[in-house]
Coordinates of C-alpha atoms in Angstrom, one line a residue:
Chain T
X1088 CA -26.5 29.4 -38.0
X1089 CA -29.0 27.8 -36.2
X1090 CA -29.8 28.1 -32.4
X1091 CA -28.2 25.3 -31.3
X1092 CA -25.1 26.6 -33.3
X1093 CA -25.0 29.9 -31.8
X1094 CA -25.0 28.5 -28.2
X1095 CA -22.5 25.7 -28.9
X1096 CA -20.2 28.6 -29.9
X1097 CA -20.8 30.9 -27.3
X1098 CA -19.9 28.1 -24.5
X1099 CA -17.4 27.2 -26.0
X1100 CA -15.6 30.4 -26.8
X1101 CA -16.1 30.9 -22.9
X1102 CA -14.5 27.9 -22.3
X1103 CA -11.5 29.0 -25.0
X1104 CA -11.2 32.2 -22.6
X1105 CA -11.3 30.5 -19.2
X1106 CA -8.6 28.6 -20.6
X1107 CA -6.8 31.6 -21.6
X1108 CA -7.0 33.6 -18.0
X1109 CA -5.8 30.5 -16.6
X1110 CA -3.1 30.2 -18.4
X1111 CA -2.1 33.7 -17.8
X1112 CA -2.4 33.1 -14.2
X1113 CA -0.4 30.2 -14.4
X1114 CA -3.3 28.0 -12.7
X1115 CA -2.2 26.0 -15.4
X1116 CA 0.8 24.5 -17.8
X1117 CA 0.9 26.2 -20.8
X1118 CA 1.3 22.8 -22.7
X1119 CA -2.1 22.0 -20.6
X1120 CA -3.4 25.4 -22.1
X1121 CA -2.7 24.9 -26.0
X1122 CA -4.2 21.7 -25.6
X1123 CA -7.5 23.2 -24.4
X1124 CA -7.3 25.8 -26.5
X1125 CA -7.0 23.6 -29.6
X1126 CA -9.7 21.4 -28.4
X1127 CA -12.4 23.8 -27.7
X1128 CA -11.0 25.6 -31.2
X1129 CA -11.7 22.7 -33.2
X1130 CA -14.9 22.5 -31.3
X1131 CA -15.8 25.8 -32.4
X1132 CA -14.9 24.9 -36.4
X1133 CA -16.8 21.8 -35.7
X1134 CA -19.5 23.5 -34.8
X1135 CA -20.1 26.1 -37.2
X1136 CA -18.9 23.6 -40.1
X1137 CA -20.3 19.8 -38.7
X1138 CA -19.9 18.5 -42.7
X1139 CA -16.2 18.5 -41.9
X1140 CA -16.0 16.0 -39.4
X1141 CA -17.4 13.9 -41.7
X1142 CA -14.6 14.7 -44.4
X1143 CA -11.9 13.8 -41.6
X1144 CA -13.7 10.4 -40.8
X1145 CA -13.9 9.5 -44.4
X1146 CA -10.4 10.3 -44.5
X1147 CA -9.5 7.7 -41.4
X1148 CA -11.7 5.3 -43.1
X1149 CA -14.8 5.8 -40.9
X1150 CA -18.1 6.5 -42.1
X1151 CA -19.4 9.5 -40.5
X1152 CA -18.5 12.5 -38.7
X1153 CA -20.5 11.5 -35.5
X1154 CA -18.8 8.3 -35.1
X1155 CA -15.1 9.9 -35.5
X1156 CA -16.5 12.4 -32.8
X1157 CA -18.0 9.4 -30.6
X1158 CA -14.3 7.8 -30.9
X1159 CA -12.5 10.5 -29.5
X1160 CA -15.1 11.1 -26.6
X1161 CA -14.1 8.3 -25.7
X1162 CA -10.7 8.1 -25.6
X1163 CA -10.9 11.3 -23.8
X1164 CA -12.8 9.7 -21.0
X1165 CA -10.6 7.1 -20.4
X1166 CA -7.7 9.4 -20.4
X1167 CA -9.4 11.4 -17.9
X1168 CA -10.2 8.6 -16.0
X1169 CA -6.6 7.4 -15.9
X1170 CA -5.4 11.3 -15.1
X1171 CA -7.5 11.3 -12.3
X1172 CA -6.5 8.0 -10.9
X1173 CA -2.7 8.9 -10.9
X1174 CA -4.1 12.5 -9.2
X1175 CA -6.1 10.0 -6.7
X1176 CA -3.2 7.7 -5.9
X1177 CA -0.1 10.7 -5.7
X1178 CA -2.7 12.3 -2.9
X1179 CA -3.5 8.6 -1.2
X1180 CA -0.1 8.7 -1.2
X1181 CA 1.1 11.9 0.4
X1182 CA -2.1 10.9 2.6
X1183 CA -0.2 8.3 3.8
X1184 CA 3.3 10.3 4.8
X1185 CA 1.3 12.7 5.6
X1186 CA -0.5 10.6 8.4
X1187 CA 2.8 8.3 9.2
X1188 CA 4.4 11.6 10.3
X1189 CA 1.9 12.8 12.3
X1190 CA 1.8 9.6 14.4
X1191 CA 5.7 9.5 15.0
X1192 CA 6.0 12.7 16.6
X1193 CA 2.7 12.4 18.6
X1194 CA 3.9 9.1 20.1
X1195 CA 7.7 10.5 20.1
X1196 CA 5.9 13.9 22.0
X1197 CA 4.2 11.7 24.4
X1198 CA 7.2 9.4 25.0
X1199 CA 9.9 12.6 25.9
X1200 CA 10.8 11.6 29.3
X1201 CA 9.4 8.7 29.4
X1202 CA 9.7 5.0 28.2
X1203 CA 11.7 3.8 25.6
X1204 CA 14.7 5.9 25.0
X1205 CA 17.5 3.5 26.4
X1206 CA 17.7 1.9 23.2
X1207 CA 18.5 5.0 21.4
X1208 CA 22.4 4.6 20.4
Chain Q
X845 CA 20.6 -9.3 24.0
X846 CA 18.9 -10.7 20.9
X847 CA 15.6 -9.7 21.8
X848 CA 16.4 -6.0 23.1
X849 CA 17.5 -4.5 19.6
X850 CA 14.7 -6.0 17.8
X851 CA 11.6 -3.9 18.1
X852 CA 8.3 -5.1 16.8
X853 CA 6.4 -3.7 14.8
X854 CA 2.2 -4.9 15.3
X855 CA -0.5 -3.0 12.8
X856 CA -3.4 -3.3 14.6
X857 CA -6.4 -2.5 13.1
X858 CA -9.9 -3.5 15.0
X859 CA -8.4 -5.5 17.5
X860 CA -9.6 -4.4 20.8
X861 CA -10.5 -7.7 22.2
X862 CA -7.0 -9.7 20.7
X863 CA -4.5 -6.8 21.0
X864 CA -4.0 -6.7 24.8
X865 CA -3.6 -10.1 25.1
X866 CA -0.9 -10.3 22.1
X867 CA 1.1 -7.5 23.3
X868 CA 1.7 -9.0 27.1
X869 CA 3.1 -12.4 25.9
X870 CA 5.0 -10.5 23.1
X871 CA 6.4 -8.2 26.2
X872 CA 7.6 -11.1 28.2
X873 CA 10.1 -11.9 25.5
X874 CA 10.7 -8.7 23.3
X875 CA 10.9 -5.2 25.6
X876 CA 10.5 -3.5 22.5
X877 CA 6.8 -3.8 20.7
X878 CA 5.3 -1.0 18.4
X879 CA 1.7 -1.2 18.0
X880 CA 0.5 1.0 15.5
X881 CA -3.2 1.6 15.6
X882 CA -4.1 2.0 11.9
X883 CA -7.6 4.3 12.2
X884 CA -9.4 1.3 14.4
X885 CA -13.3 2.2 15.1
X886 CA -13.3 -0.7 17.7
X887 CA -11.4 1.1 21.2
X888 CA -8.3 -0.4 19.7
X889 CA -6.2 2.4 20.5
X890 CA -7.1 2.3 24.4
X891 CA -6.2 -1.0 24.4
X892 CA -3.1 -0.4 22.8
X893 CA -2.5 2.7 24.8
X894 CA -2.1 0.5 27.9
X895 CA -0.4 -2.6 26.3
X896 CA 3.1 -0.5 25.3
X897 CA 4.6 2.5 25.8
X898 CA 5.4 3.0 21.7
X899 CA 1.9 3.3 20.8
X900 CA 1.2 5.0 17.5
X901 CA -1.9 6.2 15.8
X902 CA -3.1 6.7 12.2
X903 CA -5.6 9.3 12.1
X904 CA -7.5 7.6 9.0
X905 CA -7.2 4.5 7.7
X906 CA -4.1 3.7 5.9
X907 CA -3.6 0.3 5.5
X908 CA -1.6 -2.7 6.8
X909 CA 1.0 -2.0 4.6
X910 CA 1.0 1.6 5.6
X911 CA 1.0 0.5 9.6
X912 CA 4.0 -1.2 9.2
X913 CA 5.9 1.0 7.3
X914 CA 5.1 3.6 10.2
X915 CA 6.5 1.5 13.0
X916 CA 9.7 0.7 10.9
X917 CA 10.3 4.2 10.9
X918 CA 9.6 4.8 14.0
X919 CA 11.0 2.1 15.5
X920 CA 14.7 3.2 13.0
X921 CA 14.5 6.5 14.8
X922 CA 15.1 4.9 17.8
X923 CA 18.1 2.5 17.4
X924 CA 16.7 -0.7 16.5
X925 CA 19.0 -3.0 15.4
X926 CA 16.3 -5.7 13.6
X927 CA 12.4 -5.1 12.8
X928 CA 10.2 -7.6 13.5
X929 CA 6.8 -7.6 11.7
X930 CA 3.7 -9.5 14.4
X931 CA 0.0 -9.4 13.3
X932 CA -2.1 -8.6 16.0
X933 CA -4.6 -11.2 15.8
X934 CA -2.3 -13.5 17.9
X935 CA -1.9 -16.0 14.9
X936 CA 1.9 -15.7 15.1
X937 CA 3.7 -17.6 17.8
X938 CA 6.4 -15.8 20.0
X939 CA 8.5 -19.0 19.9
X940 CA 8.6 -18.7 16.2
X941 CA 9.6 -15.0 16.2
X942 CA 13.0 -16.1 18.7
X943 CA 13.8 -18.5 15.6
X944 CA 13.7 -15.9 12.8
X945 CA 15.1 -13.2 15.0
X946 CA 18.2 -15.8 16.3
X947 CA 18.5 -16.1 12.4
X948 CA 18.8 -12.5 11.7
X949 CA 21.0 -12.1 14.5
X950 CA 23.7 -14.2 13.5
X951 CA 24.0 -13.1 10.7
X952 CA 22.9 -16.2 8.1
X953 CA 20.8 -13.7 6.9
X954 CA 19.6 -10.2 6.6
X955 CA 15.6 -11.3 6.2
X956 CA 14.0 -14.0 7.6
X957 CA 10.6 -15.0 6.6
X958 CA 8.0 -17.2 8.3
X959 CA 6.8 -20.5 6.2
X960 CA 3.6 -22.0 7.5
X961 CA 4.5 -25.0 4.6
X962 CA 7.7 -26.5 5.4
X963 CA 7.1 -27.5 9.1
X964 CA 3.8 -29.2 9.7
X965 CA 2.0 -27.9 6.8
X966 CA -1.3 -30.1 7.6
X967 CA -2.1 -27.5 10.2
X968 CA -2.6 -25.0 7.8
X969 CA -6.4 -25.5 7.1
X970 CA -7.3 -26.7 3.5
X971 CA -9.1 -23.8 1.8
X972 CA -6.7 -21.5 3.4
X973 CA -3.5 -23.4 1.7
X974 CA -5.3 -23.3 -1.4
X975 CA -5.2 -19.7 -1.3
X976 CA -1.9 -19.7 -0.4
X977 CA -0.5 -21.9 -2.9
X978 CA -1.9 -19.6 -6.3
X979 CA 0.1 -16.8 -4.2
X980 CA 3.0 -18.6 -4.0
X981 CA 2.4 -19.3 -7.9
X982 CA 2.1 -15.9 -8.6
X983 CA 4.9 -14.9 -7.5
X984 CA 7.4 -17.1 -8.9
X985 CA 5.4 -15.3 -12.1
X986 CA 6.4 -12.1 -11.6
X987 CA 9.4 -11.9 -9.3
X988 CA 11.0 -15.2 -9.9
X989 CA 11.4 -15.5 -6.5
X990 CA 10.8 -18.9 -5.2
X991 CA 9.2 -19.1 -1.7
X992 CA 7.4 -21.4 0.1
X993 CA 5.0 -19.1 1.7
X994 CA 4.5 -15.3 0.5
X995 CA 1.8 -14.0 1.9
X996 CA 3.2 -14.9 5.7
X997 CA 2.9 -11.7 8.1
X998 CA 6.0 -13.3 10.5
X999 CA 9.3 -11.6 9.4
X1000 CA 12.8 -10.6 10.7
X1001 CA 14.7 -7.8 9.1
X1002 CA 18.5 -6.6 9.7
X1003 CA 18.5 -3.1 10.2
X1004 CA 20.1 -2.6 6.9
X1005 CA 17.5 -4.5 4.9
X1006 CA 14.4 -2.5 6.9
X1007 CA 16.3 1.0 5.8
X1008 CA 16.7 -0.7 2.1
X1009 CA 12.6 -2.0 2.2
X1010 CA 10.6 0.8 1.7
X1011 CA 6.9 -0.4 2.0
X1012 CA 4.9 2.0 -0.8
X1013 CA 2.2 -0.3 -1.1
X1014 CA -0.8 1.1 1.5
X1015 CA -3.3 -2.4 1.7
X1016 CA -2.3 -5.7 1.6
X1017 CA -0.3 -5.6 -1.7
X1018 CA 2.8 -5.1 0.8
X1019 CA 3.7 -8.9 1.3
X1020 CA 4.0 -9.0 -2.5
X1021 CA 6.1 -5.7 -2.8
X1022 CA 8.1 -7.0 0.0
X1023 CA 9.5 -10.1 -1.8
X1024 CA 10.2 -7.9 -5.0
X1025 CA 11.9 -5.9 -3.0
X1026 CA 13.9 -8.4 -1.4
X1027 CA 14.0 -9.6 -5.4
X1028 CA 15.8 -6.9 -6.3
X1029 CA 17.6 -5.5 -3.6
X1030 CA 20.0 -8.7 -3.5
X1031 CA 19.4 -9.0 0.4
X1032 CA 19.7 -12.5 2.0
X1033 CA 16.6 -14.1 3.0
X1034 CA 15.7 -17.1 4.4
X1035 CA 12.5 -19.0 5.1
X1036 CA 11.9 -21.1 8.2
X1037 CA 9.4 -23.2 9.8
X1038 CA 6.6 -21.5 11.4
X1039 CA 2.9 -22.5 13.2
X1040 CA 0.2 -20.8 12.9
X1041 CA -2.4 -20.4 15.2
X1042 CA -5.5 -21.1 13.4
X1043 CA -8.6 -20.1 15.6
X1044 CA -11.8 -18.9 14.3
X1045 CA -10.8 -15.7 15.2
X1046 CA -7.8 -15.2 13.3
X1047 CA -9.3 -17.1 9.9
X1048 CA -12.2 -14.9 10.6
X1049 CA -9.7 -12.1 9.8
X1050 CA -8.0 -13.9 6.9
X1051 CA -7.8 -13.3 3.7
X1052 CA -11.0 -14.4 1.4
X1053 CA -10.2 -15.3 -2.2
X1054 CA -11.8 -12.2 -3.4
X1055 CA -9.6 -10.0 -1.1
X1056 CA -6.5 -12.0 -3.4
X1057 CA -7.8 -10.6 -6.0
X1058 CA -7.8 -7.4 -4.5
X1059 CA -4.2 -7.4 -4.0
X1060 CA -3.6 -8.7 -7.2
X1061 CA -5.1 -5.7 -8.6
X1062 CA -3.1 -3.4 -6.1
X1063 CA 0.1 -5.2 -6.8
X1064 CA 0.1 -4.7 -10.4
X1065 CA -1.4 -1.4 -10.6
X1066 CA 1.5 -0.8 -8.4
X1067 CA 4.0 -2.4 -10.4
X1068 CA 3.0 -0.8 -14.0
X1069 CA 2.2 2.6 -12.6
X1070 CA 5.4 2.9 -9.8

């Protein structure tokens, strides 16, 4: 194996075991878990054996291994992309209620007594 | 009285120097006005402080949509029989709010919408109805709903149809979600003749055509996503 090999391996066996302890600890779903696991395991075959990337490309109809790797980086992104825009807008959101209640019962705590409760049926 | 169950609702962001002013003549008419202060940077919320005793303030920034939906609640809590949505830049006319609220009132219908077009639509200043014409377009695109004027910040709503309209929609994107709620909720709107007040402050405020796009994006992210 050659250096680069070795240390492409190593992080990514890491990674494979962060993944694990996670999972264990229920920091994450397990269906979130496999997933990792398989892609940092297919990272690791990749790795080790790069000649067989290109065998799967050839067998999608692409021409070489990089470009079949290229591909899925980028779907990848853009699925991270749109899993962190759903995160962003659920917390924009709870932002929001969040906020909304916050302002009701400070105005509702400043108005006991006061103003504005004849209308109250 | 007419006037005493409807409480209305004013978002107010950054609008020290019109607020005051709008909430007083507001007063004289409706007993009942919510100004919520959505984050201002500008001593908004002193101003507001002083001009009604249902003053409310976002910590951050929400948005218009956001500010109005907060007053509705608010307002719910205590009794209201109709909401009333008023911008704050004093572009709305009282005397046009008495219409739409006598309209709600009597029951014709549950929502009543403010329509800058049908009345004396040559006040409305020429790049502005442009504007306001491709949302009116767009609209009958995607809701089928066929209004005069969507993007009008004057509205009346029942009780019933202000429990049923849940604004999600934080920015500006919240006129549009409004009429697809209406849309779909089968509620009874009307639309009727209202002025506007155009001064250079309140067109200062306006929308700009890039800001339309802006809600665009919003709405429809909005509508695809939920």
């Amino acid at each position: 194996m050659t250096p680069f090999q070795i240390i492409l391996v190593a992080v990514l066996s890491l990674v494979a075991l962060a993944t694990v302890a996670l999972a264990m600890r229920g920091s994450i779903g397990r269906l979130a878990g496999v997933g990792w696991l398989a892609v940092t395991g297919a990272g690791i075959v990749f790795a080790i054996r790069p000649n067989w990337t290109t065998d799967i490309a050839h067998l999608l109809g692409i021409s070489r291994g990089t470009d079949l790797l290229l591909y899925l980086l980028v779907l990848a992104v853009l699925q991270g992309f749109l899993l962190i825009y759903l995160k962003l807008r659920r917390v924009r959101r709870e932002l929001t209620l969040l906020v909304r209640e916050l302002a009701i019962r400070e105005a509702e705590r400043r108005g006991d007594g006061g103003a504005g409760d004849t209308e109250r049926r | 009285m007419v006037a005493e169950g409807t409480w209305v609702v004013v978002p107010v962001y950054n609008e020290a120097t019109a607020i005051g002013g709008v909430v007083a003549e507001l007063r004289r008419t409706f007993p009942n006005v919510v100004c919520v202060d959505d984050g201002s940077t500008d001593g908004s919320w002193k101003a507001v402080l002083s001009a009604t005793p249902h003053a409310l303030r976002h910590m951050v920034n929400r948005g218009q949509g956001a500010a109005i939906q907060t007053g509705t609640d608010y307002a719910l809590r205590r009794g209201a029989q109709r909401i009333a949505h008023f911008d704050a830049d004093g572009q709305h006319r009282v005397e046009d709010l008495v219409t739409l609220t006598e309209a709600v009132a009597s029951g014709t219908c549950d929502i009543a919408l403010g329509d800058r077009f049908s009345g004396d639509a040559a006040a409305v200043p020429a790049a502005r109805r442009a504007l306001l014409r491709a949302a009116v377009a767009f609209h009958r695109l995607t809701s089928g709903i066929a209004l005069n004027d969507v993007h009008n910040g004057l509205r009346v709503l029942s009780r019933r149809a202000a429990e049923r309209i849940e604004i999600t929609a934080d920015r500006m994107a919240h006129a549009s979600e409004i009429i697809d709620l209406i849309a779909e909720s089968g509620l009874v709107y009307r639309e009727l003749p209202v002025r506007i007040r155009y001064t250079d402050y309140s067109r200062a405020k306006g929308q700009s055509w890039a800001g339309g796009f802006r809600i665009i994006f919003h709405y429809l992210v909005g509508r695809i996503l939920g």
